[in-house]
Tab-separated table of C-alpha atoms in Angstrom:
chain	number	residue	atom	x	y	z
A	1	UNK	CA	-12.144	8.592	10.657
A	2	UNK	CA	-9.243	6.394	11.915
A	3	UNK	CA	-5.905	7.850	12.946
A	4	UNK	CA	-2.511	6.232	13.514
A	5	UNK	CA	0.284	6.923	15.990
A	6	UNK	CA	3.799	6.444	14.589
A	7	UNK	CA	7.071	6.336	16.539
A	8	UNK	CA	10.714	6.084	15.470
A	9	UNK	CA	11.502	2.542	14.339
A	10	UNK	CA	14.085	0.251	12.808
A	11	UNK	CA	12.828	-1.933	9.958
A	12	UNK	CA	13.957	-5.270	8.570
A	13	UNK	CA	12.741	-7.980	6.257
A	14	UNK	CA	10.925	-7.958	2.969
A	15	UNK	CA	7.709	-6.431	1.699
A	16	UNK	CA	5.592	-6.930	-1.411
A	17	UNK	CA	4.515	-3.875	-3.396
A	18	UNK	CA	0.735	-3.608	-3.802
A	19	UNK	CA	-0.775	-4.044	-7.284
A	20	UNK	CA	-0.593	-1.076	-9.630
A	21	UNK	CA	-3.623	1.185	-9.423
A	22	UNK	CA	-3.073	2.610	-12.913
A	23	UNK	CA	-2.798	-0.828	-14.506
A	24	UNK	CA	-5.770	-2.187	-12.547
A	25	UNK	CA	-8.085	0.620	-13.691
A	26	UNK	CA	-6.973	0.466	-17.329
A	27	UNK	CA	-7.315	-3.318	-17.391
A	28	UNK	CA	-10.892	-3.172	-16.067
A	29	UNK	CA	-11.930	-0.504	-18.563
A	30	UNK	CA	-10.327	-2.165	-21.588
A	31	UNK	CA	-11.774	-5.561	-20.616
A	32	UNK	CA	-15.215	-3.981	-20.240
A	33	UNK	CA	-15.018	-2.502	-23.745
A	34	UNK	CA	-13.704	-5.700	-25.330
A	35	UNK	CA	-15.461	-8.671	-26.905
A	36	UNK	CA	-15.504	-11.840	-24.792
A	37	UNK	CA	-14.438	-12.643	-21.252
A	38	UNK	CA	-11.187	-11.281	-19.814
A	39	UNK	CA	-9.434	-12.421	-16.656
A	40	UNK	CA	-7.555	-9.892	-14.541
A	41	UNK	CA	-5.456	-11.312	-11.692
A	42	UNK	CA	-3.812	-9.510	-8.744
A	43	UNK	CA	-6.170	-6.517	-8.920
A	44	UNK	CA	-5.709	-3.713	-6.432
A	45	UNK	CA	-8.479	-3.868	-3.821
A	46	UNK	CA	-9.237	-0.159	-3.663
A	47	UNK	CA	-12.152	2.290	-3.617
A	48	UNK	CA	-10.943	3.470	-7.040
A	49	UNK	CA	-11.194	-0.083	-8.342
A	50	UNK	CA	-14.742	-0.357	-7.007
A	51	UNK	CA	-15.637	2.949	-8.687
A	52	UNK	CA	-14.298	1.750	-12.045
A	53	UNK	CA	-16.137	-1.586	-11.707
A	54	UNK	CA	-19.393	0.218	-10.913
A	55	UNK	CA	-18.978	2.602	-13.862
A	56	UNK	CA	-18.275	-0.235	-16.295
A	57	UNK	CA	-21.282	-2.162	-15.055
A	58	UNK	CA	-23.406	0.902	-15.797
A	59	UNK	CA	-22.508	0.738	-19.465
A	60	UNK	CA	-23.216	-2.981	-19.680
A	61	UNK	CA	-20.131	-4.966	-18.660
A	62	UNK	CA	-20.632	-8.031	-16.474
A	63	UNK	CA	-17.918	-8.212	-13.822
A	64	UNK	CA	-17.524	-11.113	-11.416
A	65	UNK	CA	-15.251	-10.749	-8.403
A	66	UNK	CA	-13.241	-13.732	-7.204
A	67	UNK	CA	-10.951	-12.388	-4.507
A	68	UNK	CA	-8.171	-10.441	-6.241
A	69	UNK	CA	-9.316	-11.778	-9.630
A	70	UNK	CA	-11.943	-10.164	-11.840
A	71	UNK	CA	-13.747	-11.931	-14.677
A	72	UNK	CA	-15.032	-9.313	-17.101
A	73	UNK	CA	-17.527	-9.957	-19.905
A	74	UNK	CA	-17.176	-6.955	-22.166
A	75	UNK	CA	-19.718	-5.060	-24.246
A	76	UNK	CA	-17.885	-5.524	-27.567
A	77	UNK	CA	-17.676	-1.787	-28.101
A	78	UNK	CA	-21.437	-1.250	-27.779
A	79	UNK	CA	-22.185	0.808	-24.692
A	80	UNK	CA	-25.570	0.146	-23.113
A	81	UNK	CA	-26.183	3.273	-21.078
A	82	UNK	CA	-29.536	4.113	-19.554
A	83	UNK	CA	-30.803	7.617	-20.422
A	84	UNK	CA	-29.729	10.309	-17.949
A	85	UNK	CA	-27.485	7.917	-16.037
A	86	UNK	CA	-25.424	9.262	-13.144
A	87	UNK	CA	-21.972	7.718	-12.776
A	88	UNK	CA	-20.077	8.201	-9.508
A	89	UNK	CA	-16.288	8.369	-9.908
A	90	UNK	CA	-15.786	8.395	-6.141
A	91	UNK	CA	-12.354	9.896	-5.463
A	92	UNK	CA	-10.799	8.690	-8.722
A	93	UNK	CA	-9.540	11.197	-11.263
A	94	UNK	CA	-8.826	8.313	-13.617
A	95	UNK	CA	-12.420	7.067	-13.492
A	96	UNK	CA	-13.687	10.623	-13.963
A	97	UNK	CA	-11.579	11.425	-17.004
A	98	UNK	CA	-11.468	8.025	-18.720
A	99	UNK	CA	-15.165	7.298	-18.390
A	100	UNK	CA	-16.149	10.863	-19.362
A	101	UNK	CA	-14.327	10.484	-22.668
A	102	UNK	CA	-15.775	7.016	-23.287
A	103	UNK	CA	-19.304	8.257	-22.566
A	104	UNK	CA	-18.868	11.041	-25.143
A	105	UNK	CA	-18.710	8.444	-27.923
A	106	UNK	CA	-22.392	7.530	-27.501
A	107	UNK	CA	-25.617	9.509	-27.819
A	108	UNK	CA	-27.166	9.235	-24.347
A	109	UNK	CA	-26.804	12.174	-21.966
A	110	UNK	CA	-24.775	11.065	-18.933
A	111	UNK	CA	-23.792	12.839	-15.724
A	112	UNK	CA	-20.490	12.036	-14.023
A	113	UNK	CA	-19.848	13.172	-10.484
A	114	UNK	CA	-17.701	12.226	-7.494
A	115	UNK	CA	-16.679	13.180	-3.993
A	116	UNK	CA	-15.706	16.652	-2.763
A	117	UNK	CA	-12.187	16.383	-4.176
A	118	UNK	CA	-13.487	15.412	-7.619
A	119	UNK	CA	-15.995	18.279	-7.585
A	120	UNK	CA	-13.597	20.975	-6.343
A	121	UNK	CA	-9.995	20.011	-7.095
A	122	UNK	CA	-9.809	17.778	-10.200
A	123	UNK	CA	-10.181	20.047	-13.256
A	124	UNK	CA	-11.666	18.876	-16.539
A	125	UNK	CA	-11.481	22.201	-18.382
A	126	UNK	CA	-9.592	20.575	-21.299
A	127	UNK	CA	-12.641	18.385	-22.021
A	128	UNK	CA	-15.050	21.311	-21.651
A	129	UNK	CA	-13.022	23.259	-24.210
A	130	UNK	CA	-12.226	20.382	-26.577
A	131	UNK	CA	-15.418	18.289	-26.869
A	132	UNK	CA	-17.213	20.879	-29.040
A	133	UNK	CA	-14.526	20.318	-31.679
A	134	UNK	CA	-16.173	16.923	-32.224
A	135	UNK	CA	-19.701	18.345	-31.917
A	136	UNK	CA	-20.186	16.978	-28.408
A	137	UNK	CA	-20.560	18.715	-25.077
A	138	UNK	CA	-19.007	18.468	-21.637
A	139	UNK	CA	-20.740	20.878	-19.274
A	140	UNK	CA	-19.704	21.623	-15.702
A	141	UNK	CA	-23.091	21.681	-13.986
A	142	UNK	CA	-21.713	23.857	-11.188
A	143	UNK	CA	-20.160	26.220	-13.718
A	144	UNK	CA	-16.702	26.107	-12.123
A	145	UNK	CA	-14.856	23.766	-14.462
A	146	UNK	CA	-15.274	20.726	-12.232
A	147	UNK	CA	-17.691	17.816	-11.863
A	148	UNK	CA	-20.564	17.124	-11.881
A	149	UNK	CA	-20.239	16.933	-15.659
A	150	UNK	CA	-23.019	16.424	-18.157
A	151	UNK	CA	-21.708	14.590	-21.220
A	152	UNK	CA	-23.600	14.536	-24.515
A	153	UNK	CA	-22.220	12.794	-27.598
A	154	UNK	CA	-21.586	11.215	-29.933
A	155	UNK	CA	-18.273	12.495	-31.236
A	156	UNK	CA	-18.465	13.546	-34.897
A	157	UNK	CA	-15.421	14.404	-36.959
A	158	UNK	CA	-11.919	13.038	-36.576
A	159	UNK	CA	-9.598	15.696	-35.095
A	160	UNK	CA	-9.501	17.135	-31.595
A	161	UNK	CA	-6.937	19.439	-29.987
A	162	UNK	CA	-6.539	19.338	-26.224
A	163	UNK	CA	-4.350	20.588	-23.395
A	164	UNK	CA	-2.410	17.595	-22.072
A	165	UNK	CA	-0.880	19.027	-18.915
A	166	UNK	CA	-2.757	16.262	-17.093
A	167	UNK	CA	-1.950	12.970	-18.791
A	168	UNK	CA	-5.318	11.489	-17.812
A	169	UNK	CA	-7.019	13.793	-20.327
A	170	UNK	CA	-4.888	12.387	-23.159
A	171	UNK	CA	-5.420	8.819	-21.974
A	172	UNK	CA	-9.187	9.293	-21.860
A	173	UNK	CA	-9.314	10.517	-25.450
A	174	UNK	CA	-7.027	7.711	-26.644
A	175	UNK	CA	-9.325	5.111	-25.079
A	176	UNK	CA	-12.416	6.785	-26.536
A	177	UNK	CA	-10.823	6.790	-30.002
A	178	UNK	CA	-10.739	2.986	-29.972
A	179	UNK	CA	-14.557	2.924	-29.916
A	180	UNK	CA	-14.903	5.051	-33.057
A	181	UNK	CA	-14.820	3.977	-36.703
A	182	UNK	CA	-11.813	5.069	-38.699
A	183	UNK	CA	-9.029	7.312	-37.473
A	184	UNK	CA	-9.153	9.835	-34.656
A	185	UNK	CA	-6.376	12.422	-34.516
A	186	UNK	CA	-5.578	13.836	-31.063
A	187	UNK	CA	-3.387	16.939	-31.099
A	188	UNK	CA	-1.853	17.669	-27.702
A	189	UNK	CA	-0.579	20.956	-26.304
A	190	UNK	CA	1.625	21.084	-23.199
A	191	UNK	CA	1.940	17.328	-22.773
A	192	UNK	CA	2.878	16.449	-19.193
A	193	UNK	CA	3.360	13.299	-17.117
A	194	UNK	CA	4.606	11.725	-20.354
A	195	UNK	CA	5.420	8.230	-19.070
A	196	UNK	CA	1.734	7.758	-18.206
A	197	UNK	CA	0.822	8.542	-21.813
A	198	UNK	CA	3.392	5.936	-22.849
A	199	UNK	CA	1.757	3.434	-20.508
A	200	UNK	CA	-1.607	3.977	-22.217
A	201	UNK	CA	-0.086	3.676	-25.696
A	202	UNK	CA	1.609	0.463	-24.603
A	203	UNK	CA	-1.758	-0.919	-23.498
A	204	UNK	CA	-3.367	0.016	-26.823
A	205	UNK	CA	-0.614	-1.548	-28.891
A	206	UNK	CA	-0.608	-4.696	-26.773
A	207	UNK	CA	-4.339	-5.034	-27.494
A	208	UNK	CA	-3.773	-4.698	-31.244
A	209	UNK	CA	-4.811	-1.058	-31.702
A	210	UNK	CA	-3.035	0.885	-34.459
A	211	UNK	CA	-1.376	3.945	-32.905
A	212	UNK	CA	0.682	6.371	-34.943
A	213	UNK	CA	2.330	9.206	-33.070
A	214	UNK	CA	4.541	12.224	-33.390
A	215	UNK	CA	6.222	12.396	-30.014
A	216	UNK	CA	3.622	13.583	-27.528
A	217	UNK	CA	2.116	16.208	-29.817
A	218	UNK	CA	-0.028	14.044	-32.106
A	219	UNK	CA	-1.670	10.630	-31.867
A	220	UNK	CA	-3.592	8.947	-34.721
A	221	UNK	CA	-5.626	6.032	-33.407
A	222	UNK	CA	-7.613	3.661	-35.592
A	223	UNK	CA	-10.796	2.368	-34.010
A	224	UNK	CA	-11.184	-1.396	-33.731
A	225	UNK	CA	-12.857	-4.184	-31.822
A	226	UNK	CA	-10.860	-5.129	-28.744
A	227	UNK	CA	-10.498	-8.813	-27.936
A	228	UNK	CA	-10.681	-10.281	-24.456
A	229	UNK	CA	-7.372	-10.919	-22.683
A	230	UNK	CA	-5.776	-12.410	-19.574
A	231	UNK	CA	-3.610	-10.094	-17.491
A	232	UNK	CA	-1.805	-10.113	-14.150
A	233	UNK	CA	-1.402	-6.684	-12.587
A	234	UNK	CA	2.221	-5.933	-11.627
A	235	UNK	CA	3.365	-4.176	-8.462
A	236	UNK	CA	2.933	-0.414	-8.167
A	237	UNK	CA	6.134	1.643	-8.311
A	238	UNK	CA	4.347	4.690	-6.875
A	239	UNK	CA	3.525	2.693	-3.756
A	240	UNK	CA	6.906	0.935	-3.604
A	241	UNK	CA	8.433	4.384	-3.080
A	242	UNK	CA	7.150	4.422	0.513
A	243	UNK	CA	8.940	1.326	1.874
A	244	UNK	CA	12.022	2.352	-0.108
A	245	UNK	CA	12.030	5.802	1.506
A	246	UNK	CA	11.280	4.286	4.917
A	247	UNK	CA	14.356	2.077	4.595
A	248	UNK	CA	16.499	5.077	3.703
A	249	UNK	CA	15.356	7.421	6.485
A	250	UNK	CA	15.479	4.737	9.187
A	251	UNK	CA	18.786	3.346	7.885
A	252	UNK	CA	17.265	-0.107	7.575
A	253	UNK	CA	18.069	-2.689	4.873
A	254	UNK	CA	14.946	-3.859	3.052
A	255	UNK	CA	13.871	-6.067	0.148
A	256	UNK	CA	10.846	-4.961	-1.893
A	257	UNK	CA	9.204	-7.671	-4.000
A	258	UNK	CA	6.831	-7.612	-6.960
A	259	UNK	CA	8.334	-4.706	-8.934
A	260	UNK	CA	8.700	-5.450	-12.658
A	261	UNK	CA	11.555	-3.316	-13.964
A	262	UNK	CA	10.485	-4.017	-17.554
A	263	UNK	CA	7.022	-2.545	-16.950
A	264	UNK	CA	6.104	0.857	-18.413
A	265	UNK	CA	4.995	2.616	-15.202
A	266	UNK	CA	6.377	6.133	-15.121
A	267	UNK	CA	7.183	6.240	-11.419
A	268	UNK	CA	9.962	3.677	-11.672
A	269	UNK	CA	12.068	6.650	-12.814
A	270	UNK	CA	12.141	7.758	-9.164
A	271	UNK	CA	14.317	4.808	-8.173
A	272	UNK	CA	16.836	5.431	-10.931
A	273	UNK	CA	16.961	9.092	-9.870
A	274	UNK	CA	17.594	8.093	-6.254
A	275	UNK	CA	20.324	5.719	-7.366
A	276	UNK	CA	22.014	8.479	-9.388
A	277	UNK	CA	21.941	10.621	-6.250
A	278	UNK	CA	23.746	8.093	-4.110
A	279	UNK	CA	21.098	5.722	-2.781
A	280	UNK	CA	22.343	2.141	-2.666
A	281	UNK	CA	19.555	0.458	-4.620
A	282	UNK	CA	19.864	-2.803	-6.523
A	283	UNK	CA	17.208	-3.487	-9.169
A	284	UNK	CA	16.866	-7.204	-9.863
A	285	UNK	CA	15.112	-7.771	-13.205
A	286	UNK	CA	15.079	-11.555	-12.974
A	287	UNK	CA	13.092	-11.902	-9.755
A	288	UNK	CA	11.413	-8.452	-9.804
A	289	UNK	CA	12.802	-7.138	-6.558
A	290	UNK	CA	14.495	-4.015	-5.192
A	291	UNK	CA	17.176	-4.224	-2.509
A	292	UNK	CA	17.664	-1.096	-0.387
A	293	UNK	CA	20.974	-0.605	1.459
A	294	UNK	CA	20.696	2.674	3.337
A	295	UNK	CA	24.329	2.931	4.440
A	296	UNK	CA	25.138	5.901	2.181
A	297	UNK	CA	22.741	8.189	0.350
A	298	UNK	CA	22.262	11.850	-0.542
A	299	UNK	CA	20.132	14.036	-2.786
A	300	UNK	CA	21.120	16.472	-5.534
A	301	UNK	CA	20.260	20.131	-5.306
A	302	UNK	CA	17.613	20.088	-8.065
A	303	UNK	CA	15.176	17.473	-9.376
A	304	UNK	CA	12.571	17.883	-12.137
A	305	UNK	CA	9.886	15.286	-11.367
A	306	UNK	CA	7.306	15.868	-14.105
A	307	UNK	CA	7.804	12.258	-15.206
A	308	UNK	CA	6.974	10.986	-11.692
A	309	UNK	CA	4.693	13.620	-10.152
A	310	UNK	CA	3.239	11.302	-7.515
A	311	UNK	CA	6.649	11.088	-5.827
A	312	UNK	CA	6.618	14.728	-4.699
A	313	UNK	CA	5.346	14.046	-1.181
A	314	UNK	CA	7.800	11.263	-0.362
A	315	UNK	CA	10.668	13.201	-1.943
A	316	UNK	CA	9.829	16.060	0.398
A	317	UNK	CA	10.318	13.651	3.301
A	318	UNK	CA	13.621	12.391	1.913
A	319	UNK	CA	14.738	15.999	1.499
A	320	UNK	CA	14.273	16.571	5.233
A	321	UNK	CA	16.658	13.715	6.020
A	322	UNK	CA	19.204	14.537	3.298
A	323	UNK	CA	22.564	16.201	3.875
A	324	UNK	CA	22.041	19.105	1.456
A	325	UNK	CA	19.100	21.230	0.244
A	326	UNK	CA	16.746	19.760	-2.348
A	327	UNK	CA	14.789	21.756	-4.913
A	328	UNK	CA	11.883	19.916	-6.560
A	329	UNK	CA	10.509	21.374	-9.820
A	330	UNK	CA	8.152	20.405	-12.650
A	331	UNK	CA	5.340	19.439	-10.298
A	332	UNK	CA	2.704	22.135	-10.812
A	333	UNK	CA	0.048	19.534	-11.669
A	334	UNK	CA	0.524	18.109	-8.142
A	335	UNK	CA	-1.636	20.991	-6.950
A	336	UNK	CA	-4.607	19.365	-8.718
A	337	UNK	CA	-4.520	15.853	-7.306
A	338	UNK	CA	-6.476	14.491	-4.331
A	339	UNK	CA	-5.197	17.556	-2.490
A	340	UNK	CA	-2.919	20.454	-3.344
A	341	UNK	CA	0.023	18.214	-2.581
A	342	UNK	CA	2.576	21.003	-2.678
A	343	UNK	CA	0.837	23.083	-0.016
A	344	UNK	CA	-0.392	20.080	1.977
A	345	UNK	CA	2.964	18.349	2.436
A	346	UNK	CA	4.615	21.703	3.104
A	347	UNK	CA	2.108	22.543	5.854
A	348	UNK	CA	2.229	19.149	7.570
A	349	UNK	CA	5.992	18.621	7.495
A	350	UNK	CA	6.407	22.168	8.836
A	351	UNK	CA	4.461	21.064	11.930
A	352	UNK	CA	7.156	18.409	12.393
A	353	UNK	CA	9.938	20.988	12.208
A	354	UNK	CA	10.782	20.773	8.531
A	355	UNK	CA	12.371	23.760	6.857
A	356	UNK	CA	10.368	23.589	3.655
A	357	UNK	CA	9.027	26.163	1.217
A	358	UNK	CA	6.383	25.810	-1.493
A	359	UNK	CA	7.030	27.221	-4.961
A	360	UNK	CA	4.718	27.509	-7.957
A	361	UNK	CA	5.780	24.131	-9.325
A	362	UNK	CA	7.429	22.362	-6.429
A	363	UNK	CA	9.265	22.617	-3.141
A	364	UNK	CA	12.549	23.719	-1.626
A	365	UNK	CA	13.522	21.440	1.277
A	366	UNK	CA	16.349	22.077	3.723
A	367	UNK	CA	17.891	19.335	5.876
A	368	UNK	CA	15.839	19.267	9.076
A	369	UNK	CA	15.498	17.525	12.408
A	370	UNK	CA	11.928	16.282	12.508
A	371	UNK	CA	9.943	15.805	15.694
A	372	UNK	CA	6.607	14.205	16.396
A	373	UNK	CA	3.481	16.274	15.848
A	374	UNK	CA	-0.264	16.048	15.293
A	375	UNK	CA	-0.761	16.147	11.518
A	376	UNK	CA	-3.525	15.432	9.029
A	377	UNK	CA	-3.746	13.639	5.708
A	378	UNK	CA	-5.819	16.204	3.765
A	379	UNK	CA	-7.822	13.113	2.672
A	380	UNK	CA	-4.885	12.215	0.396
A	381	UNK	CA	-3.327	8.751	0.489
A	382	UNK	CA	0.124	9.950	-0.560
A	383	UNK	CA	0.192	12.690	2.074
A	384	UNK	CA	-0.824	10.191	4.780
A	385	UNK	CA	1.807	7.601	3.833
A	386	UNK	CA	4.553	10.204	3.411
A	387	UNK	CA	3.882	11.576	6.897
A	388	UNK	CA	4.007	8.046	8.315
A	389	UNK	CA	7.423	7.511	6.712
A	390	UNK	CA	8.634	10.866	8.053
A	391	UNK	CA	7.477	9.878	11.539
A	392	UNK	CA	9.448	6.607	11.473
A	393	UNK	CA	12.669	8.596	11.905
A	394	UNK	CA	11.333	11.597	13.873
A	395	UNK	CA	11.828	12.241	17.582
A	396	UNK	CA	8.683	11.549	19.601
A	397	UNK	CA	5.152	10.478	18.667
A	398	UNK	CA	3.341	11.534	15.517
A	399	UNK	CA	-0.426	11.214	15.185
A	400	UNK	CA	-1.784	11.263	11.634
A	401	UNK	CA	-5.500	11.985	11.294
A	402	UNK	CA	-7.833	10.448	8.737
A	403	UNK	CA	-5.749	7.652	7.277
A	404	UNK	CA	-8.659	5.755	5.695
A	405	UNK	CA	-7.588	7.366	2.419
A	406	UNK	CA	-4.562	5.040	2.337
A	407	UNK	CA	-6.968	2.328	1.127
A	408	UNK	CA	-6.974	4.094	-2.241
A	409	UNK	CA	-3.585	2.743	-3.284
A	410	UNK	CA	-2.025	0.716	-0.446
A	411	UNK	CA	-4.697	-1.081	1.606
A	412	UNK	CA	-2.133	-3.237	3.462
A	413	UNK	CA	0.208	-0.338	4.292
A	414	UNK	CA	-0.179	-0.452	8.080
A	415	UNK	CA	-0.013	-4.242	8.652
A	416	UNK	CA	2.834	-4.638	6.150
A	417	UNK	CA	4.885	-1.916	7.819
A	418	UNK	CA	4.098	-3.327	11.269
A	419	UNK	CA	5.433	-6.687	10.081
A	420	UNK	CA	8.701	-4.947	9.187
A	421	UNK	CA	8.978	-3.619	12.734
A	422	UNK	CA	7.372	-0.210	12.308
A	423	UNK	CA	5.893	1.165	15.531
A	424	UNK	CA	2.468	2.079	14.138
A	425	UNK	CA	-0.641	1.972	16.307
A	426	UNK	CA	-4.169	2.322	14.954
A	427	UNK	CA	-6.133	4.650	17.202
């Protein structure tokens, strides 16, 4: 697996945020379920995208790739799944959970599996517990609450109650409800990562689906035929966090392009939080850019990040370079992502000299002087990129092992950062 060597650097210039992974995957799935041909421009070129394309092809969608554009001929709500099909979600929790729920609306038995992370770290217990309420089954074939999953539908009945700590569970059921006749009522306990639920509801409403809701506790969705659409994927706020943080820790002015401040992505809340805490950020709605002036910035002593969980690793890095201690809370679900992000970022930054402590739902980070070290990504794209940003302001060389995972969300990370002046060498 490739590694990179990163040294302290000064950055300058402008950088374009990569396309949103969450929007790309939703667009492909909705287009595949719709009637007619959809066009999706500016798709993220990612292993997760390939996994979603492959899954949708298995239930009958025709998908033609033209560079960063996908032409998708949908199945008009009629899934064509071969008996005993095996669908590979790769490393994508979204593919796992969205496609599992969609498959439960039809009668064929389907198995959904994935890589080691999917089969050991990405729980689907809420589906295992909830599917029987609609007379369907979701069985963990290994018996541990993880994939491989055997799904047997179809859903019967109209009300299901589910734990929504992981927003992808709620999104999966909302998408599946569109394929059913009449109303489906989804009752949610412990709703978390709420902006990502809002993003899904926004997609449904934009496509003409009737959604009635009571906060995040109840959703009534009326099934309908989706129509084909044209869509351009906006920039990803989760990924834009990395150049923003790099500008702050290296004290380098930077312009980030392609970020739509009117978009519904949950992680844009991170930038408003940073601005409240002293970061000199200018959000330009008219030309969809973010200007970073690193001359003065600080962090508050406590930050609940449940609305932007994916930011935990880069916030840990910012905490090291801040002038006062930072306590991050509300991030328990981060332990169930591509890695246990709380423990992973704590372990790796500690190798660089960080004074950092893991808690049940977050981190406590003390201001630290970081130094170069030999660290590893834990096969997690956000860990790898966060360590690279930390290394850009650390003393000495940092080698980060196994950075191929960065392709998952930011395939141009290394060349884009090199163009800004970052001293990054591929080993």
